[in-house]
Tab-separated table of C-alpha atoms and ligand atoms in Angstrom:
chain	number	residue	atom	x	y	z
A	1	UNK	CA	-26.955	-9.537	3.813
A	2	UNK	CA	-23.141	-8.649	3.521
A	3	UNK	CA	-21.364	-6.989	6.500
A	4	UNK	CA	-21.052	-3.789	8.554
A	5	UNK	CA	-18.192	-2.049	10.365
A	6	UNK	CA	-18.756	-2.482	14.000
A	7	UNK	CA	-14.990	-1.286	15.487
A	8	UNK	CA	-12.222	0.174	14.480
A	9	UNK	CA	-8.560	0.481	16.308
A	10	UNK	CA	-4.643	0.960	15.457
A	11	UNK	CA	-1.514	1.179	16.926
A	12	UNK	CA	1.703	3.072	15.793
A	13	UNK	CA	5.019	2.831	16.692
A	14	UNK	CA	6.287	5.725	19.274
A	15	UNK	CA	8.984	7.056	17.109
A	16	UNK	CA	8.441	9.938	14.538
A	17	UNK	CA	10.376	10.889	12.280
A	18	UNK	CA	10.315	14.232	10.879
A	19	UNK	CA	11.014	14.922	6.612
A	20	UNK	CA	13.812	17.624	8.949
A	21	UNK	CA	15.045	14.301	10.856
A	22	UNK	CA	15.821	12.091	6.901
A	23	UNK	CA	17.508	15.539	5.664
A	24	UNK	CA	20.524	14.662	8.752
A	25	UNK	CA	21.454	11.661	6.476
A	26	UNK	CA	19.797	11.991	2.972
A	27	UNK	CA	20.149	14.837	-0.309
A	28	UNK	CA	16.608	16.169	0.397
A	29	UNK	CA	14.493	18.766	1.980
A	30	UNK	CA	11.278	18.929	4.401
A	31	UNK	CA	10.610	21.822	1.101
A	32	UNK	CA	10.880	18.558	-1.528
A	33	UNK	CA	9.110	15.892	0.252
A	34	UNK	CA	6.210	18.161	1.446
A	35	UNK	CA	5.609	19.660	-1.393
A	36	UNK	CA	5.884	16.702	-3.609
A	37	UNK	CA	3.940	14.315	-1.536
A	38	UNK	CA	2.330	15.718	1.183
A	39	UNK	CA	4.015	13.843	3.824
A	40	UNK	CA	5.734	16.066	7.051
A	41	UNK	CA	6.592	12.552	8.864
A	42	UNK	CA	6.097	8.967	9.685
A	43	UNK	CA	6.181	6.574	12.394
A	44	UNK	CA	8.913	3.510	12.215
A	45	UNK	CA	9.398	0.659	14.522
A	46	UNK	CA	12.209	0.708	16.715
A	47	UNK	CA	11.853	-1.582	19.971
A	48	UNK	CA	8.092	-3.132	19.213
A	49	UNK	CA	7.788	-5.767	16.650
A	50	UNK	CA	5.030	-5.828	13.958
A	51	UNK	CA	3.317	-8.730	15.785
A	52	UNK	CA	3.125	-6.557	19.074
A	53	UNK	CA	1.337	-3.823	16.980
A	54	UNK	CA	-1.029	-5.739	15.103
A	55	UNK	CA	-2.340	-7.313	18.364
A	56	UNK	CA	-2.626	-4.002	20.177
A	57	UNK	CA	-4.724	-2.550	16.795
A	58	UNK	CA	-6.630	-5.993	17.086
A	59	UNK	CA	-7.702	-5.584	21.041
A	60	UNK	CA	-8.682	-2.362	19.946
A	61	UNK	CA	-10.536	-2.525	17.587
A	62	UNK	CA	-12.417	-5.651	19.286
A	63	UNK	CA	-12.937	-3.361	22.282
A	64	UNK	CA	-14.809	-0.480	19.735
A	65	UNK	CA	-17.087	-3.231	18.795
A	66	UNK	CA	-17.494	-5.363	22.343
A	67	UNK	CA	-16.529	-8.977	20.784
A	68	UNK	CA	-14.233	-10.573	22.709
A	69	UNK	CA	-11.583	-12.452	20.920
A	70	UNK	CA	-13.313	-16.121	20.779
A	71	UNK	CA	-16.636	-14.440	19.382
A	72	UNK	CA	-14.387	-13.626	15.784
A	73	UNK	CA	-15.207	-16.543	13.402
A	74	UNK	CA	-12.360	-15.089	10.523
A	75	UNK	CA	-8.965	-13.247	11.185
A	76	UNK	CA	-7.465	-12.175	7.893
A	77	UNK	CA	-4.242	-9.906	8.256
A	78	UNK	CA	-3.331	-7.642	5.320
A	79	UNK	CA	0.891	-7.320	5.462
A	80	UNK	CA	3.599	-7.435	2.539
A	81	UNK	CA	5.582	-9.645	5.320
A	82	UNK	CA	5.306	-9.885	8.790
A	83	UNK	CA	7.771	-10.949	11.511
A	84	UNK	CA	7.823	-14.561	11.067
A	85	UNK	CA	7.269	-16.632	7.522
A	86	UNK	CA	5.739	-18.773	9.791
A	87	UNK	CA	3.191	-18.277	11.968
A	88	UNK	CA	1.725	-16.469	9.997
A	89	UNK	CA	0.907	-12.419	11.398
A	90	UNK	CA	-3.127	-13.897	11.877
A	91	UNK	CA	-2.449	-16.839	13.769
A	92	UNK	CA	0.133	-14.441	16.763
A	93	UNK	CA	-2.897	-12.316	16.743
A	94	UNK	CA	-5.197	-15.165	16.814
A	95	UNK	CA	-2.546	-17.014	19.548
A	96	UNK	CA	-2.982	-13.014	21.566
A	97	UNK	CA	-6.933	-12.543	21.341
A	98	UNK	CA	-7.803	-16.582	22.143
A	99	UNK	CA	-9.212	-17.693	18.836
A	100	UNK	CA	-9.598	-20.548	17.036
A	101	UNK	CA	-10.987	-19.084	13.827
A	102	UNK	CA	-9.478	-19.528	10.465
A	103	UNK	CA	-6.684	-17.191	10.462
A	104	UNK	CA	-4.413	-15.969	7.596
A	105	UNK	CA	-2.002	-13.631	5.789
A	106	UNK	CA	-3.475	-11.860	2.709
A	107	UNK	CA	-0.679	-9.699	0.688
A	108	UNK	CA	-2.437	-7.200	-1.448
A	109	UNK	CA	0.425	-4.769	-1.092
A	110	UNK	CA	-1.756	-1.216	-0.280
A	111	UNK	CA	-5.043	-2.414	-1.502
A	112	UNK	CA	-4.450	-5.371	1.502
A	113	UNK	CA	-7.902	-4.295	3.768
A	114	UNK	CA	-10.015	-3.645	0.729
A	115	UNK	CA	-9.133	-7.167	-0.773
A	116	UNK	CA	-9.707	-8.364	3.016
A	117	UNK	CA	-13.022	-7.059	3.219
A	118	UNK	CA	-14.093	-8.481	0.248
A	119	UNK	CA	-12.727	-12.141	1.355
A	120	UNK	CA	-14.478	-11.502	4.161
A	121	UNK	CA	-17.859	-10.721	2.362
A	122	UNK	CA	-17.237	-13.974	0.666
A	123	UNK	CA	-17.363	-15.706	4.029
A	124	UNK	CA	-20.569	-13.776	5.074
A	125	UNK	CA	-22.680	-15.017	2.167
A	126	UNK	CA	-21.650	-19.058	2.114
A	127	UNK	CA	-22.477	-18.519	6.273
A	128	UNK	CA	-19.244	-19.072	7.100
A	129	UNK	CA	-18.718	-16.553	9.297
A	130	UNK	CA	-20.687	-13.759	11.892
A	131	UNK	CA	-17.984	-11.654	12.623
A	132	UNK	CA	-14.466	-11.161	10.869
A	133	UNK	CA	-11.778	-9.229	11.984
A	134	UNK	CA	-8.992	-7.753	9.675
A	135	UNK	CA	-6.082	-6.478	10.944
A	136	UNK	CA	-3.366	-4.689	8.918
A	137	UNK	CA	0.486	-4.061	9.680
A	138	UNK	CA	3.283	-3.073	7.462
A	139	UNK	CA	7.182	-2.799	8.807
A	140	UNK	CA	8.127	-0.855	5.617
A	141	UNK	CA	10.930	0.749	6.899
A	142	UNK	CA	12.456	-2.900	7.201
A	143	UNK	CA	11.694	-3.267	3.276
A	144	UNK	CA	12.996	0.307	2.461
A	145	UNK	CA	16.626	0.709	1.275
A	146	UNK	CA	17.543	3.894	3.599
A	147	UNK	CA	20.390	5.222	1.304
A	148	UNK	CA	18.079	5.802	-1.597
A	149	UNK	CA	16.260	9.356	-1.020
A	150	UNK	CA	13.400	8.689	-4.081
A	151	UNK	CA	11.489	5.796	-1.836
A	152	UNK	CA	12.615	6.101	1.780
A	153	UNK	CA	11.380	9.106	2.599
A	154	UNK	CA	7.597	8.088	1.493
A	155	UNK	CA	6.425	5.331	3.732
A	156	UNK	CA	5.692	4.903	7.478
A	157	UNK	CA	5.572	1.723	9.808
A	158	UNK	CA	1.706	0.967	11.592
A	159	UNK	CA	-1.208	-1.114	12.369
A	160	UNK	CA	-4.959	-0.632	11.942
A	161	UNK	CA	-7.905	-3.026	12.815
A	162	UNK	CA	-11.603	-3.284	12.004
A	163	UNK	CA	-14.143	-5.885	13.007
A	164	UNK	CA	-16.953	-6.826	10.870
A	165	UNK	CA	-20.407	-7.902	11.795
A	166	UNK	CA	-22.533	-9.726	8.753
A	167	UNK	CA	-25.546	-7.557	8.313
A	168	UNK	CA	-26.645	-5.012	5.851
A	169	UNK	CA	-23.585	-2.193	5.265
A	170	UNK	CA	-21.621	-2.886	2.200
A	171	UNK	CA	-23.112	-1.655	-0.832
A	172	UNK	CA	-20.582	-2.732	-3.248
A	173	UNK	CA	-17.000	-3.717	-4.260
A	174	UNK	CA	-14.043	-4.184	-6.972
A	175	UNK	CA	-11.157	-5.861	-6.852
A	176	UNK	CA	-8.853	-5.780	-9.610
A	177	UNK	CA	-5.002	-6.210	-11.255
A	178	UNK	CA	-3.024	-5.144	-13.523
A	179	UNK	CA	0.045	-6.813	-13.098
A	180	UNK	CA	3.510	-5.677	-13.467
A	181	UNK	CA	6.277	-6.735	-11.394
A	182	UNK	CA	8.976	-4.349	-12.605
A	183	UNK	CA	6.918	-0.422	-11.501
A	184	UNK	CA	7.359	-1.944	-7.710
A	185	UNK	CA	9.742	-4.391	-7.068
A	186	UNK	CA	10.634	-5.962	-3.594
A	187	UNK	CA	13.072	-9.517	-3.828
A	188	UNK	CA	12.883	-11.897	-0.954
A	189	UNK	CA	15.372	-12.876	0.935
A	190	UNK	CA	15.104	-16.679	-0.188
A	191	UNK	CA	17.800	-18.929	-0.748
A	192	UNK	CA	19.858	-17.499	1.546
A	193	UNK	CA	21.219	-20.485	3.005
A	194	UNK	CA	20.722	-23.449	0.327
A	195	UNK	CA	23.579	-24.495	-0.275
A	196	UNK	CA	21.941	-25.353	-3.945
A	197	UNK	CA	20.942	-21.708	-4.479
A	198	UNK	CA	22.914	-20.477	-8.116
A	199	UNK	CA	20.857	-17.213	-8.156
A	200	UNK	CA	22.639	-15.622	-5.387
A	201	UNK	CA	21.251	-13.197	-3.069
A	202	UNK	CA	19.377	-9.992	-4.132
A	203	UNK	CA	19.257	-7.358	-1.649
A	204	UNK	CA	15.910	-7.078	0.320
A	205	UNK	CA	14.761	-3.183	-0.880
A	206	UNK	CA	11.862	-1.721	-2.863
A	207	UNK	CA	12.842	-0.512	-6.362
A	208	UNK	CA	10.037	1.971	-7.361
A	209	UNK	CA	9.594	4.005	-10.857
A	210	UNK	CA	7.366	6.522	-8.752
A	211	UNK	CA	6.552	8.546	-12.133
A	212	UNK	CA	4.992	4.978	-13.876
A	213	UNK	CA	3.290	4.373	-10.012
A	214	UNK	CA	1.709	7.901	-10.602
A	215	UNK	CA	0.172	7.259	-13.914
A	216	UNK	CA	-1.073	4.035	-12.899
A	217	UNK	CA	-2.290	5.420	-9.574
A	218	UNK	CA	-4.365	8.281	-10.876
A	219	UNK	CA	-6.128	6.239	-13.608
A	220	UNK	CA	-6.829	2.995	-11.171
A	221	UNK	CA	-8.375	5.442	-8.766
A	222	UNK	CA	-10.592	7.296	-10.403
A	223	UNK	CA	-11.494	3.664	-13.009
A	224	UNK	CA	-12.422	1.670	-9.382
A	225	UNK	CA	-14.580	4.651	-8.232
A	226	UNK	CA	-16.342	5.097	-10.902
A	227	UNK	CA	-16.639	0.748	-11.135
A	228	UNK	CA	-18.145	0.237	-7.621
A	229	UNK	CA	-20.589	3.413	-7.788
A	230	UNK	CA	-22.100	1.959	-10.958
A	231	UNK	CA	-22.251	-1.328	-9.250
A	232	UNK	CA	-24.026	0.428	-6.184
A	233	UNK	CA	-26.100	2.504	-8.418
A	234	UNK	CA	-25.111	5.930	-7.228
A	235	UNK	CA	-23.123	9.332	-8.713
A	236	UNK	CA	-19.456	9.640	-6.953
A	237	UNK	CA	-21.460	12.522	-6.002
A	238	UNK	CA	-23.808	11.068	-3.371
A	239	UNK	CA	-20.437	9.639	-1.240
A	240	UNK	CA	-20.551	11.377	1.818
A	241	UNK	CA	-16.708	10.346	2.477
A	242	UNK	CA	-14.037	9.327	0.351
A	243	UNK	CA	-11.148	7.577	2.150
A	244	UNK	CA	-8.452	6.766	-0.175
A	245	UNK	CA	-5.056	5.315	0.498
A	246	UNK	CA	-2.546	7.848	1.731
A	247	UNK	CA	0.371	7.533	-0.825
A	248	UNK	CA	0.636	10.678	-2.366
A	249	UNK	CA	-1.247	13.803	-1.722
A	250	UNK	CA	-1.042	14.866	-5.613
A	251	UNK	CA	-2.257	11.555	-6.254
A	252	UNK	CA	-5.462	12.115	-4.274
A	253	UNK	CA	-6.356	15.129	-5.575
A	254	UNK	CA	-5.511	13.951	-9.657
A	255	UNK	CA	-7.708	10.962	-8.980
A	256	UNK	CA	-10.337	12.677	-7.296
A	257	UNK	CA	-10.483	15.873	-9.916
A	258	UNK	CA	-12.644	14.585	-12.680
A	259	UNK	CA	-15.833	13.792	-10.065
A	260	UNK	CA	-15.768	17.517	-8.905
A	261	UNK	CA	-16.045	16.197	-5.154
A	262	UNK	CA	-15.515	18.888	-2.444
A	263	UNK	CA	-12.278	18.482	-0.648
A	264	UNK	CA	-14.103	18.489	2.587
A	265	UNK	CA	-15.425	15.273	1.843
A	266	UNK	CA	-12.046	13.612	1.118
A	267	UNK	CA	-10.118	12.405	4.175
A	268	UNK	CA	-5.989	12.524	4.560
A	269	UNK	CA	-3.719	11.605	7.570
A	270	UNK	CA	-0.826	11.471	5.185
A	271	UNK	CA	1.140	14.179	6.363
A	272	UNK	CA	1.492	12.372	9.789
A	273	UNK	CA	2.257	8.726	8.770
A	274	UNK	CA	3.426	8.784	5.090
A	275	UNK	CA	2.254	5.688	2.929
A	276	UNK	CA	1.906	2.770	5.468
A	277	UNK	CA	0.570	0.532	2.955
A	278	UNK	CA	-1.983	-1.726	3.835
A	279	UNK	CA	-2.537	-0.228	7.222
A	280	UNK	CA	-3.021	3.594	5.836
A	281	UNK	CA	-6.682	3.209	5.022
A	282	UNK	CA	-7.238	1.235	8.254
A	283	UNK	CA	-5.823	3.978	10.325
A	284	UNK	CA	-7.677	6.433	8.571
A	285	UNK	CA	-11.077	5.213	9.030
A	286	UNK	CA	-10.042	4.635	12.946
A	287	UNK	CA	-8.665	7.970	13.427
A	288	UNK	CA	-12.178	9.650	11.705
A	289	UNK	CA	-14.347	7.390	13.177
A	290	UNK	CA	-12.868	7.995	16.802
A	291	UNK	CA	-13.292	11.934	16.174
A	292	UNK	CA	-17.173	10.866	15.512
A	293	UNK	CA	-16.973	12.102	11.877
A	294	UNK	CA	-19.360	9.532	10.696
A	295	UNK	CA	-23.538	9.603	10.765
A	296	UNK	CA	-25.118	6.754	10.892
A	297	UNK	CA	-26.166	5.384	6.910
A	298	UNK	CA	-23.293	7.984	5.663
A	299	UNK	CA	-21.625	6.581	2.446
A	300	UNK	CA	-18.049	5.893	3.040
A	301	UNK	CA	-16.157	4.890	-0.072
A	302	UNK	CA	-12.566	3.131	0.371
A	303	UNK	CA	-10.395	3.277	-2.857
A	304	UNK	CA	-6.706	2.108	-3.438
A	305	UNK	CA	-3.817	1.057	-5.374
A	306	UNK	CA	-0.599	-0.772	-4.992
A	307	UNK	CA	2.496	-3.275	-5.889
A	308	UNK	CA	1.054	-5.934	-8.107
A	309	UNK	CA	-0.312	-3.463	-9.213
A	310	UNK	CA	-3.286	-4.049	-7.623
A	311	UNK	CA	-6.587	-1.699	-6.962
A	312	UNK	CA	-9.779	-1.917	-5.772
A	313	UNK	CA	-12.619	0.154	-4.170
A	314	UNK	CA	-15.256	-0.955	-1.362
A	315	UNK	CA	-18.384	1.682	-0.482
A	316	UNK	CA	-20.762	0.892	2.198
A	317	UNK	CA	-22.749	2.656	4.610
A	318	UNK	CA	-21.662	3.449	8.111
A	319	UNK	CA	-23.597	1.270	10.877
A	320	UNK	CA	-20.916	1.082	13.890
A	321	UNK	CA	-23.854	-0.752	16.736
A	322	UNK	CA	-26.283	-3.540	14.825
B	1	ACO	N1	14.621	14.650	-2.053
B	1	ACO	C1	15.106	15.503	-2.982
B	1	ACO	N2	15.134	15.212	-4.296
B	1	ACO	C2	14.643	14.017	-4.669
B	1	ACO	C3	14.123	13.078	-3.756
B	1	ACO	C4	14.131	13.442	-2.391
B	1	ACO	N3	13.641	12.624	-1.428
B	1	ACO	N4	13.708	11.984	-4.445
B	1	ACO	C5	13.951	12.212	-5.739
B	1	ACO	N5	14.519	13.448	-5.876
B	1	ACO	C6	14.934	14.122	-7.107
B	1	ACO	C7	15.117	13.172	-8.255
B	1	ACO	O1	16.424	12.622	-8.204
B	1	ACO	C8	14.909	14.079	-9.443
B	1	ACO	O2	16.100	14.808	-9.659
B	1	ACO	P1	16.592	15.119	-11.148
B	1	ACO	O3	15.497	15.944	-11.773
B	1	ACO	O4	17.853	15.869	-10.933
B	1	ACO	O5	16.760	13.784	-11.803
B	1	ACO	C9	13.877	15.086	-8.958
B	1	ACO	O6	13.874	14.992	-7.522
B	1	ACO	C10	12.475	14.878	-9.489
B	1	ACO	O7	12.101	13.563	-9.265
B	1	ACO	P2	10.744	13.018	-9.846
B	1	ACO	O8	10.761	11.530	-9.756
B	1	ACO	O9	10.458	13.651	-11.155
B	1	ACO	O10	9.691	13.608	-8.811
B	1	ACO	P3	8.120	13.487	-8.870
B	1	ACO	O11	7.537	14.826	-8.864
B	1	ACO	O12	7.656	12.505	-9.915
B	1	ACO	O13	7.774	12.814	-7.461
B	1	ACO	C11	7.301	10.737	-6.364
B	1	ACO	C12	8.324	11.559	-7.108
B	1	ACO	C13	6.912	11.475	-5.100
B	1	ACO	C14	7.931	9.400	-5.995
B	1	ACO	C15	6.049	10.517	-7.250
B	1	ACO	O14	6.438	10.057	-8.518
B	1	ACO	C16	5.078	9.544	-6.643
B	1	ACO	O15	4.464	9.813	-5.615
B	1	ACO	N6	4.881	8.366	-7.266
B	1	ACO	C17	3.999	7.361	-6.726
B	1	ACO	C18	4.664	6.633	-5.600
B	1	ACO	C19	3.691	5.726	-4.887
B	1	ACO	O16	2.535	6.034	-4.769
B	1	ACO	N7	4.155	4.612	-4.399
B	1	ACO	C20	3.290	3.718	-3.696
B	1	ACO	C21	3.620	2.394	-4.068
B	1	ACO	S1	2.627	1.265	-3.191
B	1	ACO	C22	3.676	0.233	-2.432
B	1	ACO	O17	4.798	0.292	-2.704
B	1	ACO	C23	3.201	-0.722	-1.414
């Protein structure tokens, strides 16, 4: 027994902006960013707050699966940082929905729901828990330094949701890091006001060496794909749906190459939302599963990579209703 999906739901903020809309204040081109990404624009926050989107991808999500918000036994949230240190992104969604479950931040960078999901499985087999629901939100255009053209224009602001029922669904999954903390690079903003700080203050912006994120990318992908089919005892072949994360459409396709998969089996949104971190994958799977893409006992296979550098893939087979 390990879990199924039993509701999906996001939220994004209302404002898009177009690659056109970044080349009114940045050196670059709809022609450049398209072409070298795949992206044609993203969502950012303006008036809402992350907290007010994670909650409205949480009630959504618990709507898709009719459980009401004091039936959840485990909130995890997956976010690089949400609005407050403290409470922590879980507990204002846990504060919204009425529960009193064990709730808590999980920072994975843009592997976030598939290391969720697994902490969640974890909770399923000691019987700790029925139902779990994981919620992810990144505010990256708050992390982004907008005067540097190479990483602003890649990443998007949103919120996706999925509720999990324990029952048979997951097949397998990997988790893994590599770690390097100079590829992707974000500083807090601690210290600011000790007045026994000597390190001074670092600015608050991603530093990125996209061409060693590519390399890494590409090989993670395709090494955790191949890792959790083995483990599940099927050919990348037999997935019926790959949903990777949405950072780079070059990287999808590299990754993807080797296993000769048709590209009608491989799912993208990225040209709408850019890389939204944690929450790409959840939005994703919500946006497909909405359109009714899914059959019941289709193979769905989740694969990502991020800061850390972290990857991981989860595949399991789609069961919305127990
Ligand atoms: N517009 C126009 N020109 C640009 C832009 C831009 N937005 N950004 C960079 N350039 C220029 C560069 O300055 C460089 O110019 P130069 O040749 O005169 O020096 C040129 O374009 C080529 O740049 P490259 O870095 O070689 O471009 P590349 O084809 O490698 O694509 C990219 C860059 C898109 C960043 C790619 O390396 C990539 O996708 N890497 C992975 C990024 C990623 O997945 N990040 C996710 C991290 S997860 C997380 O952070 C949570």
């Amino acid at each position: 027994m390990s879990f199924y999906i039993a509701g999906t739901g996001s939220a994004l903020p209302e404002k898009i902006v177009s690659n056109e809309d970044l080349a009114t204040f940045l050196d670059t081109s709809d022609e450049w960013i398209f072409t070298r990404t795949g992206i044609r624009r993203r969502r950012v926050l303006t008036g809402e707050t992350l907290n007010d989107l994670a909650i409205l991808s949480a009630r959504r999500a618990l709507e898709d699966a009719r459980v009401a918000g004091n039936e959840v036994d485990l909130i995890l949230c997956a976010t690089m940082r949400g609005d407050t240190v403290t409470p922590s992104l879980a507990c204002s969604v846990a504060e919204a929905i009425g529960s009193h479950a064990p709730a808590f931040d999980l920072n994975a960078a843009c592997v976030g729901v598939l290391y969720a999901m697994e902490v969640a499985d974890s909770f399923f087999a000691a019987g700790k828990a029925e139902t779990a629901l994981i919620v992810s939100a990144e505010a990256m255009s708050k992390l982004l330094n907008w005067e540097d053209r190479s990483t602003c224009v890649l990443f998007g602001d949103g919120s996706g949701a999925l509720v999990l029922k324990k029952g048979a669904g997951r097949l397998a999954g990997v988790l893994s890091t590599d770690p390097d903390s100079h590829v992707i690079r974000m500083p807090n903003i601690e210290g600011m006001n000790s007045p026994y700080n000597q390190n001074g203050q670092q600015p608050l912006a991603m530093h990125m060496d996209g061409g060693e994120v590519y390399k890494f990318a590409v090989n993670a992908m395709g090494r955790n794909i191949e890792q959790v089919c083995r483990l599940a005892g099927i050919a990348p072949a037999e997935v019926d749906w790959y949903l990777p994360h949405q950072a780079n459409i070059r990287i999808i396709d590299a990754s993807l190459r080797k296993f000769k998969i048709g590209k009608e089996k491989v799912l993208v949104n990225i040209s709408e939302y850019g890389n939204m971190s944690a929450t790409s994958i959840s939005v994703l799977l919500d946006e497909y599963a909405r359109r009714g893409t899914f059959k019941e006992g289709d193979k769905l296979l989740f694969v990502a990579f991020g800061a850390g550098l972290t990857s991981g893939a989860v595949l399991l087979e789609w069961k919305k209703q127990g």
